Amino acid sequence: MSLEINYIDAPEGAQENMEVSVENANGFTDASLVARGAWDIPYATLEPGIWKLDGTMQILPDDPKPGFWSSYRSSYDDNGAELGSMILGKAVLGASGTGGAFGTPPKITISFPVPYGSTGLTFTFSPSTDQWCSKIKVTWYNSQTRIIEKVYYPDSPRWTLEETVESFDKIEIELLETNKPNQFAKVQRIEIGRTVLLGAPEIVGARLVNEVDPSLCEITVDTLSFELYDPQNRSFLPQENQRVELIQNGNIRATHYITSSTRKSDAHYEIECQSSIGLLNDDFLGGLYAERPLQEMVADILGEWEYEISAAFDGVTVSGYIPVCSQREALQRVAFAVGAMVSTQDSTKIRLIPVPTAASARFKNSEILLGGSVKTEPRYARVEVVSHSYTKSEISETLMDEEEVIGDDVLITFTDPHYDYEITGGEITGSDVNWVTITANGLVTLTAKTYLHTTRNHVKRNPEATAKERGNFISVAECTLIHSGNAQEAVNRLYAAKQRRQTVSQDVIVTGQKAGQIASTVTPWGTVSKGVISSMESTFTQNGHTASIQIQGVEIKLESVWLYSGEIYSGGQEVLY
């Protein structure tokens, strides 16, 4: 087994916030692509040795947008003769220097609105044509103060500059030479930071916790912690929300973000991380929705976060109300309403997947380590889900009474929905049921009409509950996306989840099982329990994968042959069909 960690040493927000300006650039240069990344296309030019006659080169279009491309070529010979450069027969400015050098070096300047710290820069020059700048000068600034200025010598079209610099807000990069003479300087992307692939020599151990709530009442945050010892003694600068990827046998097991780190010595680090769910803390302004497609709803909530929705939810819509809340709270309401399990397990994306209904995993006796326990919860006498409806009323409410507002587009939010806003003392520049934006310079009075909010309880009772258990129930009242059309389905899902009263805790050898699957296992006294793997606390080493698991399920009574929920058990062995 191979275990790797892709350590993406990049300060949060730096790549998104960088502004790029260029000097001595060709007219078709798109400076913004230096931050976002340009397509690696092998364009045919008159550069010596670049135009291969093998059909792989493409004719340069009128507007190619290759990222950065210098306006002239580097020198051709060691004598430093000035040479005219041409692209497809079009003459451009000449350059002077010695064998690949620029007499007047092209320059890329990167500016930031706030200071950042980084351990390097990652350059993508022109891999498809095997071109790069073989000599560059990089200067970091804090305001007008020069922090570091050095000359570096890249040796490949994808190259990482390793240099730890803190509190910089500007970087100047001078492209001094190309790896071959008479070439254009080409830069497709510059990334703030570097990516280091850590493997057996560096990873002391890794612990990954994946959790799901089978009742869908909570979206859980997975966590990752790992210990790193670097024999190369490279300088790491772990920063909050920096991304790392845990890779097992070439497959991504987790994409997480650093929450804290401890440096134990020059080369020894302990790093704690969390999944992207833990970062969904920005405000979501909510609204009233009528059959809004689930895809649009999730996109609105998650913003720039990558997501994936199972095909099982094709055509599903969302109706109801979401108040002003965090992104995570809004996603939780959507997931409960449509019956989706939210997971980041084994992916770089936030995924919405259906709740499983059949077993797809099993822990064999040979995979179960010694020990284990089974905890049985009290029986729920009933479960209930509250549905909500909102209708416009003619009742008017004063939301602001002679309150001072100074500025343009000032955001004001409310805890309940409203409509038909009226204002004195200012101007409403935008509005929805939960908010308005106001431009004013003084005292403002704001009124609006309210919505009538009505609720109804939907109950499912357990006929096996005893008299003593009648007070044991669960109610979900906060999900305002539950309405008369989806309430019964939601209460049935909740009832089914709460019938899984047994929680089996075991240490196991993992052979592909995952949190969220329905799995069967054998208890220490030989009975079989089946349910959802609600927690998997994994320990990874280069030699194997073990885990402490919890399965929320029910005990299965085995006979010679037992038919149970679409599965056959025979002689104590589970056969899935």
Coordinates of C-alpha atoms in Angstrom, one line a residue:
M1 CA 0.0 0.0 0.0
S2 CA 1.2 3.5 -0.8
L3 CA 0.3 6.5 1.3
E4 CA 1.0 10.1 0.2
I5 CA 0.0 13.6 1.2
N6 CA -0.2 16.3 -1.4
Y7 CA 0.9 19.3 0.6
I8 CA -0.5 22.4 -1.2
D9 CA 1.5 25.1 0.4
A10 CA -0.4 28.1 -0.7
P11 CA -1.8 31.0 1.4
E12 CA -5.6 31.2 1.4
G13 CA -6.9 33.9 -1.0
A14 CA -3.6 34.9 -2.5
Q15 CA -4.2 33.3 -5.9
E16 CA -7.7 34.7 -6.1
N17 CA -6.7 38.2 -5.1
M18 CA -3.5 38.7 -7.1
E19 CA -3.5 41.4 -9.7
V20 CA -1.0 41.0 -12.6
S21 CA 0.6 43.7 -14.8
V22 CA 3.2 43.1 -17.5
E23 CA 5.9 45.0 -19.3
N24 CA 7.4 44.2 -22.8
A25 CA 4.5 41.8 -23.4
N26 CA 3.0 40.8 -26.8
G27 CA -0.3 42.5 -27.7
F28 CA -2.3 39.2 -27.3
T29 CA -1.0 38.6 -23.7
D30 CA -3.8 38.1 -21.2
A31 CA -2.3 39.1 -17.9
S32 CA -5.3 37.7 -15.9
L33 CA -4.5 34.2 -17.2
V34 CA -1.1 34.3 -15.3
A35 CA -3.2 33.9 -12.2
R36 CA -5.9 31.6 -13.5
G37 CA -3.8 29.6 -15.9
A38 CA -3.8 29.4 -19.7
W39 CA -4.3 26.4 -22.0
D40 CA -1.1 24.6 -22.8
I41 CA -1.3 24.8 -26.6
P42 CA 1.7 24.2 -28.9
Y43 CA 1.5 27.1 -31.3
A44 CA 3.6 27.2 -34.5
T45 CA 6.0 30.1 -34.6
L46 CA 9.3 30.9 -36.3
E47 CA 11.3 30.1 -33.2
P48 CA 14.2 27.8 -34.1
G49 CA 13.5 24.1 -33.3
I50 CA 9.9 24.7 -32.1
W51 CA 7.9 24.1 -35.3
K52 CA 7.7 20.3 -35.4
L53 CA 6.4 18.8 -38.7
D54 CA 4.5 16.0 -36.9
G55 CA 1.0 17.5 -36.9
T56 CA 1.0 18.5 -33.2
M57 CA 1.5 22.3 -33.7
Q58 CA -1.4 24.6 -34.1
I59 CA -1.5 27.8 -36.2
L60 CA -1.5 30.9 -34.0
P61 CA -5.0 32.5 -34.1
D62 CA -5.6 36.2 -34.1
D63 CA -6.4 36.2 -30.4
P64 CA -4.6 33.2 -28.8
K65 CA -4.6 34.3 -25.1
P66 CA -1.6 32.1 -24.1
G67 CA -1.1 33.9 -20.7
F68 CA 2.1 36.0 -20.8
W69 CA 4.2 36.1 -24.1
S70 CA 7.1 38.5 -24.5
S71 CA 6.9 41.0 -27.3
Y72 CA 10.3 40.0 -28.7
R73 CA 12.6 37.0 -28.7
S74 CA 15.8 36.4 -26.7
S75 CA 19.2 36.7 -28.5
Y76 CA 20.3 34.1 -31.0
D77 CA 24.0 33.8 -30.6
D78 CA 26.8 34.3 -28.1
N79 CA 27.9 37.6 -29.8
G80 CA 24.8 39.4 -28.6
A81 CA 23.8 40.6 -32.1
E82 CA 20.5 42.4 -32.2
L83 CA 18.0 40.3 -34.0
G84 CA 14.5 41.0 -35.4
S85 CA 11.9 38.6 -34.2
M86 CA 8.9 37.4 -36.2
I87 CA 5.7 35.5 -35.5
L88 CA 4.3 34.0 -38.6
G89 CA 6.1 36.6 -40.7
K90 CA 5.2 39.6 -38.6
A91 CA 8.2 41.6 -37.5
V92 CA 8.4 42.8 -33.9
L93 CA 10.9 44.5 -31.7
G94 CA 14.5 43.1 -31.6
A95 CA 16.4 42.1 -28.5
S96 CA 20.1 42.0 -27.6
G97 CA 22.1 39.9 -25.2
T98 CA 24.1 36.6 -25.2
G99 CA 22.7 33.2 -26.2
G100 CA 19.1 33.3 -24.9
A101 CA 19.4 36.5 -22.9
F102 CA 17.1 39.5 -23.1
G103 CA 18.7 42.9 -23.5
T104 CA 15.6 44.5 -22.0
P105 CA 14.0 41.8 -19.8
P106 CA 10.2 41.3 -19.9
K107 CA 8.7 41.8 -16.5
I108 CA 5.6 40.4 -14.6
T109 CA 4.4 42.3 -11.5
I110 CA 2.0 40.7 -9.0
S111 CA 0.2 42.9 -6.5
F112 CA -2.0 41.9 -3.5
P113 CA -4.5 44.0 -1.5
V114 CA -3.2 42.6 1.8
P115 CA 0.2 41.0 2.8
Y116 CA 0.7 37.2 2.5
G117 CA 3.3 34.7 3.4
S118 CA 4.5 31.8 1.2
T119 CA 7.2 29.2 0.9
G120 CA 7.6 29.6 -2.8
L121 CA 6.2 30.2 -6.3
T122 CA 5.2 27.6 -8.9
F123 CA 5.8 28.5 -12.6
T124 CA 4.2 26.9 -15.6
F125 CA 6.1 28.2 -18.6
S126 CA 5.3 26.2 -21.9
P127 CA 5.4 22.4 -21.3
S128 CA 3.9 21.5 -24.7
T129 CA 6.9 23.2 -26.5
D130 CA 9.5 22.4 -23.8
Q131 CA 10.3 26.0 -23.3
W132 CA 11.0 27.9 -20.1
C133 CA 12.9 30.9 -18.8
S134 CA 16.2 29.5 -17.5
K135 CA 17.2 32.6 -15.6
I136 CA 14.8 34.9 -13.6
K137 CA 15.2 37.6 -11.0
V138 CA 12.4 37.8 -8.3
T139 CA 12.0 40.6 -5.8
W140 CA 9.4 40.6 -3.0
Y141 CA 8.2 43.8 -1.4
N142 CA 6.2 44.9 1.6
S143 CA 4.8 48.3 0.5
Q144 CA 7.9 50.1 -0.8
T145 CA 10.3 48.0 1.3
R146 CA 12.3 45.3 -0.6
I147 CA 12.3 42.1 1.4
I148 CA 14.3 39.7 -0.8
E149 CA 15.8 40.0 -4.2
K150 CA 17.5 36.9 -5.8
V151 CA 18.3 35.4 -9.2
Y152 CA 17.0 31.9 -9.8
Y153 CA 17.7 29.3 -12.5
P154 CA 14.6 27.2 -13.5
D155 CA 15.4 23.9 -15.2
S156 CA 12.1 22.7 -16.5
P157 CA 8.8 24.0 -18.0
R158 CA 7.1 23.3 -14.7
W159 CA 9.3 24.5 -11.9
T160 CA 9.0 25.5 -8.3
L161 CA 10.9 28.3 -6.6
E162 CA 11.5 27.4 -2.9
E163 CA 11.8 30.6 -0.8
T164 CA 10.1 31.4 2.5
V165 CA 8.9 35.0 2.5
E166 CA 6.5 36.5 5.0
S167 CA 4.3 39.7 4.7
F168 CA 4.8 40.5 1.1
D169 CA 2.2 42.5 -1.0
K170 CA 4.1 42.7 -4.3
I171 CA 6.3 40.5 -6.4
E172 CA 8.4 41.6 -9.4
I173 CA 9.6 38.9 -11.8
E174 CA 12.1 39.7 -14.5
L175 CA 12.6 37.1 -17.2
L176 CA 16.3 37.3 -18.0
E177 CA 17.0 34.3 -20.3
T178 CA 15.2 31.5 -22.2
N179 CA 16.4 27.9 -22.1
K180 CA 17.1 28.1 -25.9
P181 CA 18.2 31.1 -27.9
N182 CA 15.9 33.2 -30.1
Q183 CA 12.8 32.2 -28.1
F184 CA 9.9 34.1 -26.7
A185 CA 9.4 34.2 -22.9
K186 CA 6.2 32.3 -22.2
V187 CA 4.5 32.0 -18.9
Q188 CA 1.1 30.2 -18.7
R189 CA 0.7 30.5 -14.9
I190 CA 2.3 31.6 -11.7
E191 CA 1.0 30.0 -8.5
I192 CA 1.6 31.6 -5.1
G193 CA 3.0 28.7 -3.1
R194 CA 4.2 25.3 -4.0
T195 CA 2.9 21.7 -4.0
V196 CA 5.0 19.1 -2.2
L197 CA 4.2 15.4 -2.6
L198 CA 5.0 13.7 0.8
G199 CA 5.5 10.0 0.9
A200 CA 7.1 7.2 2.9
P201 CA 10.2 9.1 4.0
E202 CA 8.2 12.0 5.4
I203 CA 4.8 10.7 6.7
V204 CA 5.1 9.4 10.2
G205 CA 1.3 8.6 10.4
A206 CA -2.1 9.9 9.4
R207 CA -5.5 9.8 11.1
L208 CA -8.7 10.5 9.2
V209 CA -12.2 10.7 10.8
N210 CA -15.2 10.3 8.4
E211 CA -18.7 10.7 9.9
V212 CA -22.2 10.8 8.7
D213 CA -25.6 11.2 10.5
P214 CA -28.0 8.6 9.1
S215 CA -30.9 10.7 10.3
L216 CA -29.7 13.6 8.2
C217 CA -30.2 16.0 11.1
E218 CA -26.6 17.2 11.0
I219 CA -23.9 17.7 8.3
T220 CA -20.7 16.5 10.0
V221 CA -17.2 17.9 9.5
D222 CA -14.5 15.2 8.8
T223 CA -11.0 15.8 10.2
L224 CA -7.5 14.8 9.3
S225 CA -4.3 14.9 11.4
F226 CA -0.9 13.8 10.3
E227 CA 2.6 13.9 11.5
L228 CA 5.4 14.9 9.2
Y229 CA 9.2 14.5 9.5
D230 CA 11.1 15.9 6.6
P231 CA 14.6 14.4 6.1
Q232 CA 15.4 17.1 3.6
N233 CA 14.7 19.7 6.2
R234 CA 12.6 21.9 3.9
S235 CA 11.0 25.0 5.4
F236 CA 7.3 24.5 5.7
L237 CA 4.9 27.3 6.7
P238 CA 1.6 25.7 7.5
Q239 CA -1.2 28.3 7.3
E240 CA -4.8 28.2 8.3
N241 CA -7.1 26.9 5.5
Q242 CA -4.2 25.7 3.5
R243 CA -5.2 22.7 1.4
V244 CA -3.8 19.2 1.7
E245 CA -4.8 15.9 0.0
L246 CA -4.5 12.5 1.5
I247 CA -3.8 9.9 -1.3
Q248 CA -4.0 6.1 -0.7
N249 CA -2.8 3.8 -3.6
G250 CA -3.1 6.7 -6.0
N251 CA -6.7 7.6 -5.0
I252 CA -7.8 10.7 -3.1
R253 CA -9.2 9.8 0.3
A254 CA -9.6 13.3 1.6
T255 CA -9.2 17.0 0.6
H256 CA -8.9 19.0 3.8
Y257 CA -7.8 22.4 5.1
I258 CA -5.4 23.1 7.8
T259 CA -6.8 24.4 11.1
S260 CA -3.6 24.3 13.3
S261 CA 0.0 23.1 13.3
T262 CA 2.7 22.5 15.8
R263 CA 6.4 22.5 14.9
K264 CA 8.2 20.0 17.2
S265 CA 11.6 20.6 15.8
D266 CA 13.4 21.8 12.6
A267 CA 11.9 19.0 10.5
H268 CA 9.1 17.6 12.7
Y269 CA 5.5 18.9 12.3
E270 CA 2.0 17.9 13.6
I271 CA -0.8 19.3 11.5
E272 CA -4.6 19.3 12.1
C273 CA -7.1 19.7 9.3
Q274 CA -10.8 19.7 8.6
S275 CA -13.0 19.1 5.5
S276 CA -14.5 21.9 3.5
I277 CA -17.8 21.5 5.4
G278 CA -16.1 23.2 8.4
L279 CA -15.4 26.3 6.2
L280 CA -19.0 26.9 5.2
N281 CA -19.3 29.8 7.6
D282 CA -20.1 32.7 5.3
D283 CA -23.6 34.2 5.6
F284 CA -26.2 32.9 3.2
L285 CA -29.1 35.5 2.8
G286 CA -31.7 32.9 2.1
G287 CA -35.1 33.5 0.6
L288 CA -38.5 32.1 -0.4
Y289 CA -38.4 29.4 -3.1
A290 CA -41.0 27.8 -5.2
E291 CA -39.9 24.6 -7.0
R292 CA -36.3 25.9 -7.5
P293 CA -34.1 23.2 -9.1
L294 CA -31.8 21.6 -6.5
Q295 CA -28.8 22.2 -8.7
E296 CA -29.4 26.0 -8.7
M297 CA -30.1 26.0 -5.0
V298 CA -26.9 24.2 -4.0
A299 CA -24.8 26.4 -6.4
D300 CA -26.3 29.5 -4.8
I301 CA -25.4 28.3 -1.3
L302 CA -21.9 27.0 -2.0
G303 CA -20.7 29.8 -4.2
E304 CA -17.2 29.0 -5.4
W305 CA -16.9 25.6 -3.6
E306 CA -16.9 22.6 -5.9
Y307 CA -19.8 20.3 -5.6
E308 CA -21.4 17.2 -7.2
I309 CA -25.0 16.1 -7.0
S310 CA -25.9 12.5 -7.6
A311 CA -28.0 11.7 -10.7
A312 CA -30.6 10.2 -8.3
F313 CA -31.6 13.9 -7.6
D314 CA -32.2 14.8 -11.3
G315 CA -35.4 16.8 -11.5
V316 CA -35.6 17.4 -7.7
T317 CA -36.7 20.9 -6.7
V318 CA -36.7 22.9 -3.4
S319 CA -39.6 24.9 -2.0
G320 CA -40.0 26.8 1.2
Y321 CA -38.1 29.3 3.2
I322 CA -34.5 29.7 4.3
P323 CA -33.7 32.5 6.9
V324 CA -30.4 34.3 7.0
C325 CA -27.9 31.7 8.2
S326 CA -24.5 30.2 7.5
Q327 CA -23.8 28.3 4.3
R328 CA -23.6 25.1 6.3
E329 CA -26.9 25.6 8.0
A330 CA -28.6 26.4 4.6
L331 CA -27.1 23.2 3.0
Q332 CA -28.3 21.2 6.0
R333 CA -31.9 22.4 5.5
V334 CA -31.7 21.5 1.8
A335 CA -30.2 18.1 2.5
F336 CA -32.8 17.1 5.0
A337 CA -35.6 18.3 2.8
V338 CA -34.5 16.3 -0.3
G339 CA -33.1 13.3 1.6
A340 CA -29.5 13.7 0.7
M341 CA -26.4 12.6 2.6
V342 CA -23.6 15.3 2.3
S343 CA -20.0 14.0 2.1
T344 CA -16.5 15.0 1.1
Q345 CA -15.2 11.5 1.5
D346 CA -12.8 10.3 -1.3
S347 CA -13.4 13.5 -3.3
T348 CA -12.2 17.1 -3.9
K349 CA -15.9 18.1 -4.0
I350 CA -18.8 18.5 -1.6
R351 CA -21.1 15.7 -2.7
L352 CA -24.9 15.2 -2.3
I353 CA -25.7 11.5 -2.4
P354 CA -28.9 9.5 -1.7
V355 CA -29.3 7.7 1.6
P356 CA -28.4 4.0 1.0
T357 CA -31.1 1.4 1.2
A358 CA -29.2 -1.9 0.7
A359 CA -26.0 -3.4 2.1
S360 CA -22.9 -2.8 0.0
A361 CA -20.2 -3.7 2.5
R362 CA -19.3 -6.4 5.0
F363 CA -16.7 -6.9 7.7
K364 CA -15.5 -10.5 7.7
N365 CA -14.4 -12.2 10.9
S366 CA -10.8 -12.0 9.6
E367 CA -11.1 -8.2 9.4
I368 CA -12.4 -7.6 12.9
L369 CA -9.9 -7.1 15.6
L370 CA -10.3 -8.2 19.2
G371 CA -12.7 -6.4 21.5
G372 CA -15.8 -4.4 20.5
S373 CA -19.1 -3.4 22.1
V374 CA -22.7 -2.9 21.3
K375 CA -24.7 -0.1 22.8
T376 CA -28.5 -0.2 22.6
E377 CA -30.5 3.1 22.7
P378 CA -34.0 3.3 24.1
R379 CA -36.8 2.8 21.6
Y380 CA -38.4 6.0 20.1
A381 CA -42.1 5.9 20.6
R382 CA -42.6 8.4 17.8
V383 CA -40.9 10.8 15.4
E384 CA -42.3 14.0 14.1
V385 CA -41.4 16.5 11.4
V386 CA -42.9 20.0 11.3
S387 CA -44.0 21.4 7.9
H388 CA -44.1 25.1 7.2
S389 CA -46.0 27.4 4.9
Y390 CA -45.7 31.2 4.2
T391 CA -48.5 33.4 2.8
K392 CA -48.5 37.1 2.3
S393 CA -50.4 39.1 4.8
E394 CA -51.5 42.8 4.8
I395 CA -50.0 43.4 8.2
S396 CA -47.3 46.1 8.1
E397 CA -44.3 46.2 10.4
T398 CA -41.8 48.9 11.2
L399 CA -38.3 47.4 10.7
M400 CA -36.3 50.6 11.3
D401 CA -37.6 53.6 13.2
E402 CA -35.4 56.7 12.7
E403 CA -32.2 54.7 12.7
E404 CA -29.0 56.2 11.3
V405 CA -27.7 54.8 8.0
I406 CA -24.6 56.4 6.4
G407 CA -23.2 55.0 3.2
D408 CA -24.0 53.4 -0.1
D409 CA -25.7 49.9 -0.4
V410 CA -25.6 49.3 3.3
L411 CA -27.0 45.7 3.9
I412 CA -29.8 45.3 6.5
T413 CA -31.0 41.8 7.3
F414 CA -34.1 40.5 9.1
T415 CA -35.0 37.3 11.0
D416 CA -38.4 36.8 9.3
P417 CA -39.5 37.3 5.6
H418 CA -41.1 40.6 4.4
Y419 CA -42.3 42.2 1.2
D420 CA -43.4 45.6 -0.1
Y421 CA -40.7 47.7 1.6
E422 CA -41.2 51.4 2.0
I423 CA -38.5 53.8 3.2
T424 CA -38.1 57.5 4.2
G425 CA -34.8 59.2 4.6
G426 CA -33.0 57.0 2.1
E427 CA -33.1 54.8 -1.0
I428 CA -33.6 51.0 -1.3
T429 CA -31.0 49.8 -3.8
G430 CA -31.8 46.1 -3.6
S431 CA -34.1 43.8 -1.6
D432 CA -35.4 40.3 -1.0
V433 CA -37.5 38.7 1.7
N434 CA -34.7 38.7 4.3
W435 CA -32.7 41.8 3.4
V436 CA -32.5 45.2 1.9
T437 CA -29.6 47.4 0.8
I438 CA -30.0 51.1 1.6
T439 CA -28.1 54.2 0.4
A440 CA -28.6 57.0 2.9
N441 CA -26.9 59.7 4.9
G442 CA -29.0 60.2 8.0
L443 CA -32.0 58.8 9.9
V444 CA -34.1 56.1 8.1
T445 CA -37.5 54.7 8.7
L446 CA -38.3 51.3 7.0
T447 CA -41.6 49.5 6.9
A448 CA -42.7 46.3 5.2
K449 CA -45.5 43.8 5.0
T450 CA -45.2 40.4 6.7
Y451 CA -45.8 36.8 5.8
L452 CA -48.2 34.6 7.8
H453 CA -46.2 31.5 9.0
T454 CA -48.2 28.4 9.7
T455 CA -46.9 25.0 10.9
R456 CA -48.3 21.4 11.1
N457 CA -46.9 18.4 12.9
H458 CA -46.5 15.1 10.9
V459 CA -46.1 12.2 13.2
K460 CA -45.2 8.5 12.8
R461 CA -45.7 6.3 15.9
N462 CA -43.9 3.1 16.8
P463 CA -46.5 0.4 17.6
E464 CA -44.0 -1.6 19.6
A465 CA -43.3 1.2 22.1
T466 CA -44.2 0.4 25.7
A467 CA -46.0 2.7 28.1
K468 CA -42.7 3.7 29.7
E469 CA -41.3 4.7 26.3
R470 CA -44.1 7.0 25.2
G471 CA -42.1 10.1 26.3
N472 CA -39.2 9.2 24.2
F473 CA -39.5 11.0 20.8
I474 CA -37.7 13.2 18.4
S475 CA -39.0 16.3 16.6
V476 CA -37.5 18.2 13.7
A477 CA -39.1 21.7 13.6
E478 CA -36.3 24.0 12.2
C479 CA -36.2 22.8 8.6
T480 CA -38.4 25.5 6.9
L481 CA -38.0 23.7 3.5
I482 CA -40.4 21.0 4.8
H483 CA -43.9 21.5 3.4
S484 CA -47.0 19.5 2.9
G485 CA -45.6 18.0 -0.3
N486 CA -42.4 16.4 1.2
A487 CA -43.3 16.1 5.0
Q488 CA -44.4 12.5 4.9
E489 CA -41.3 11.3 3.0
A490 CA -39.1 13.2 5.5
V491 CA -40.9 11.7 8.5
N492 CA -40.6 8.2 7.0
R493 CA -36.8 8.6 6.5
L494 CA -36.4 9.9 10.1
Y495 CA -38.4 7.0 11.5
A496 CA -36.4 4.4 9.6
A497 CA -33.1 6.0 10.8
K498 CA -34.3 6.0 14.4
Q499 CA -35.1 2.3 14.4
R500 CA -31.4 1.5 14.2
R501 CA -31.0 1.4 17.9
Q502 CA -27.8 -0.6 18.2
T503 CA -24.4 1.1 17.9
V504 CA -21.6 -1.4 17.2
S505 CA -18.1 -0.2 18.1
Q506 CA -15.2 -2.2 16.7
D507 CA -11.6 -1.9 15.5
V508 CA -11.3 -3.4 12.0
I509 CA -9.0 -3.8 9.0
V510 CA -10.4 -1.7 6.2
T511 CA -10.6 -3.3 2.8
G512 CA -12.6 -0.7 0.9
Q513 CA -15.5 0.0 3.3
K514 CA -16.5 3.6 3.7
A515 CA -18.5 5.8 6.1
G516 CA -22.1 6.1 4.9
Q517 CA -22.4 2.6 3.5
I518 CA -24.8 0.0 4.9
A519 CA -22.6 -2.8 6.2
S520 CA -22.9 -6.0 8.2
T521 CA -20.5 -7.1 10.9
V522 CA -20.1 -9.8 13.5
T523 CA -20.3 -8.9 17.2
P524 CA -17.8 -10.3 19.8
W525 CA -20.4 -13.0 20.8
G526 CA -21.1 -14.1 17.3
T527 CA -24.4 -12.3 16.3
V528 CA -24.7 -10.3 13.1
S529 CA -25.5 -6.6 13.1
K530 CA -26.3 -4.6 10.0
G531 CA -26.6 -0.8 9.6
V532 CA -25.0 2.4 8.5
I533 CA -21.3 3.0 9.1
S534 CA -21.8 6.3 10.9
S535 CA -18.2 6.9 12.0
M536 CA -14.8 5.6 10.7
E537 CA -11.7 6.8 12.5
S538 CA -9.0 5.6 10.2
T539 CA -5.3 5.1 10.9
F540 CA -3.1 5.0 7.8
T541 CA 0.5 3.8 7.6
Q542 CA 2.6 2.7 4.6
N543 CA 1.7 -0.9 5.7
G544 CA -2.1 -0.8 6.0
H545 CA -5.4 0.9 6.9
T546 CA -7.2 0.1 10.2
A547 CA -10.1 2.0 11.7
S548 CA -12.3 2.3 14.8
I549 CA -15.8 2.2 13.4
Q550 CA -19.4 2.7 14.6
I551 CA -22.3 1.0 12.9
Q552 CA -25.8 2.2 13.7
G553 CA -28.1 -0.7 12.9
V554 CA -30.1 -3.7 14.1
E555 CA -29.3 -7.2 15.1
I556 CA -30.1 -9.9 12.5
K557 CA -31.4 -13.3 13.8
L558 CA -29.7 -16.0 11.7
E559 CA -31.3 -19.3 11.0
S560 CA -30.3 -21.8 8.4
V561 CA -31.6 -19.4 5.7
W562 CA -33.0 -16.0 6.6
L563 CA -34.5 -13.5 4.2
Y564 CA -34.1 -9.9 5.4
S565 CA -34.6 -6.7 3.6
G566 CA -33.7 -8.0 0.1
E567 CA -30.6 -9.9 1.3
I568 CA -30.0 -13.6 1.9
Y569 CA -28.0 -14.8 4.9
S570 CA -27.0 -18.5 4.8
G571 CA -24.9 -20.3 7.4
G572 CA -23.8 -17.0 8.9
Q573 CA -22.5 -15.7 5.6
E574 CA -24.0 -12.7 3.9
V575 CA -24.9 -13.0 0.3
L576 CA -25.9 -9.7 -1.5
Y577 CA -28.1 -9.9 -4.6

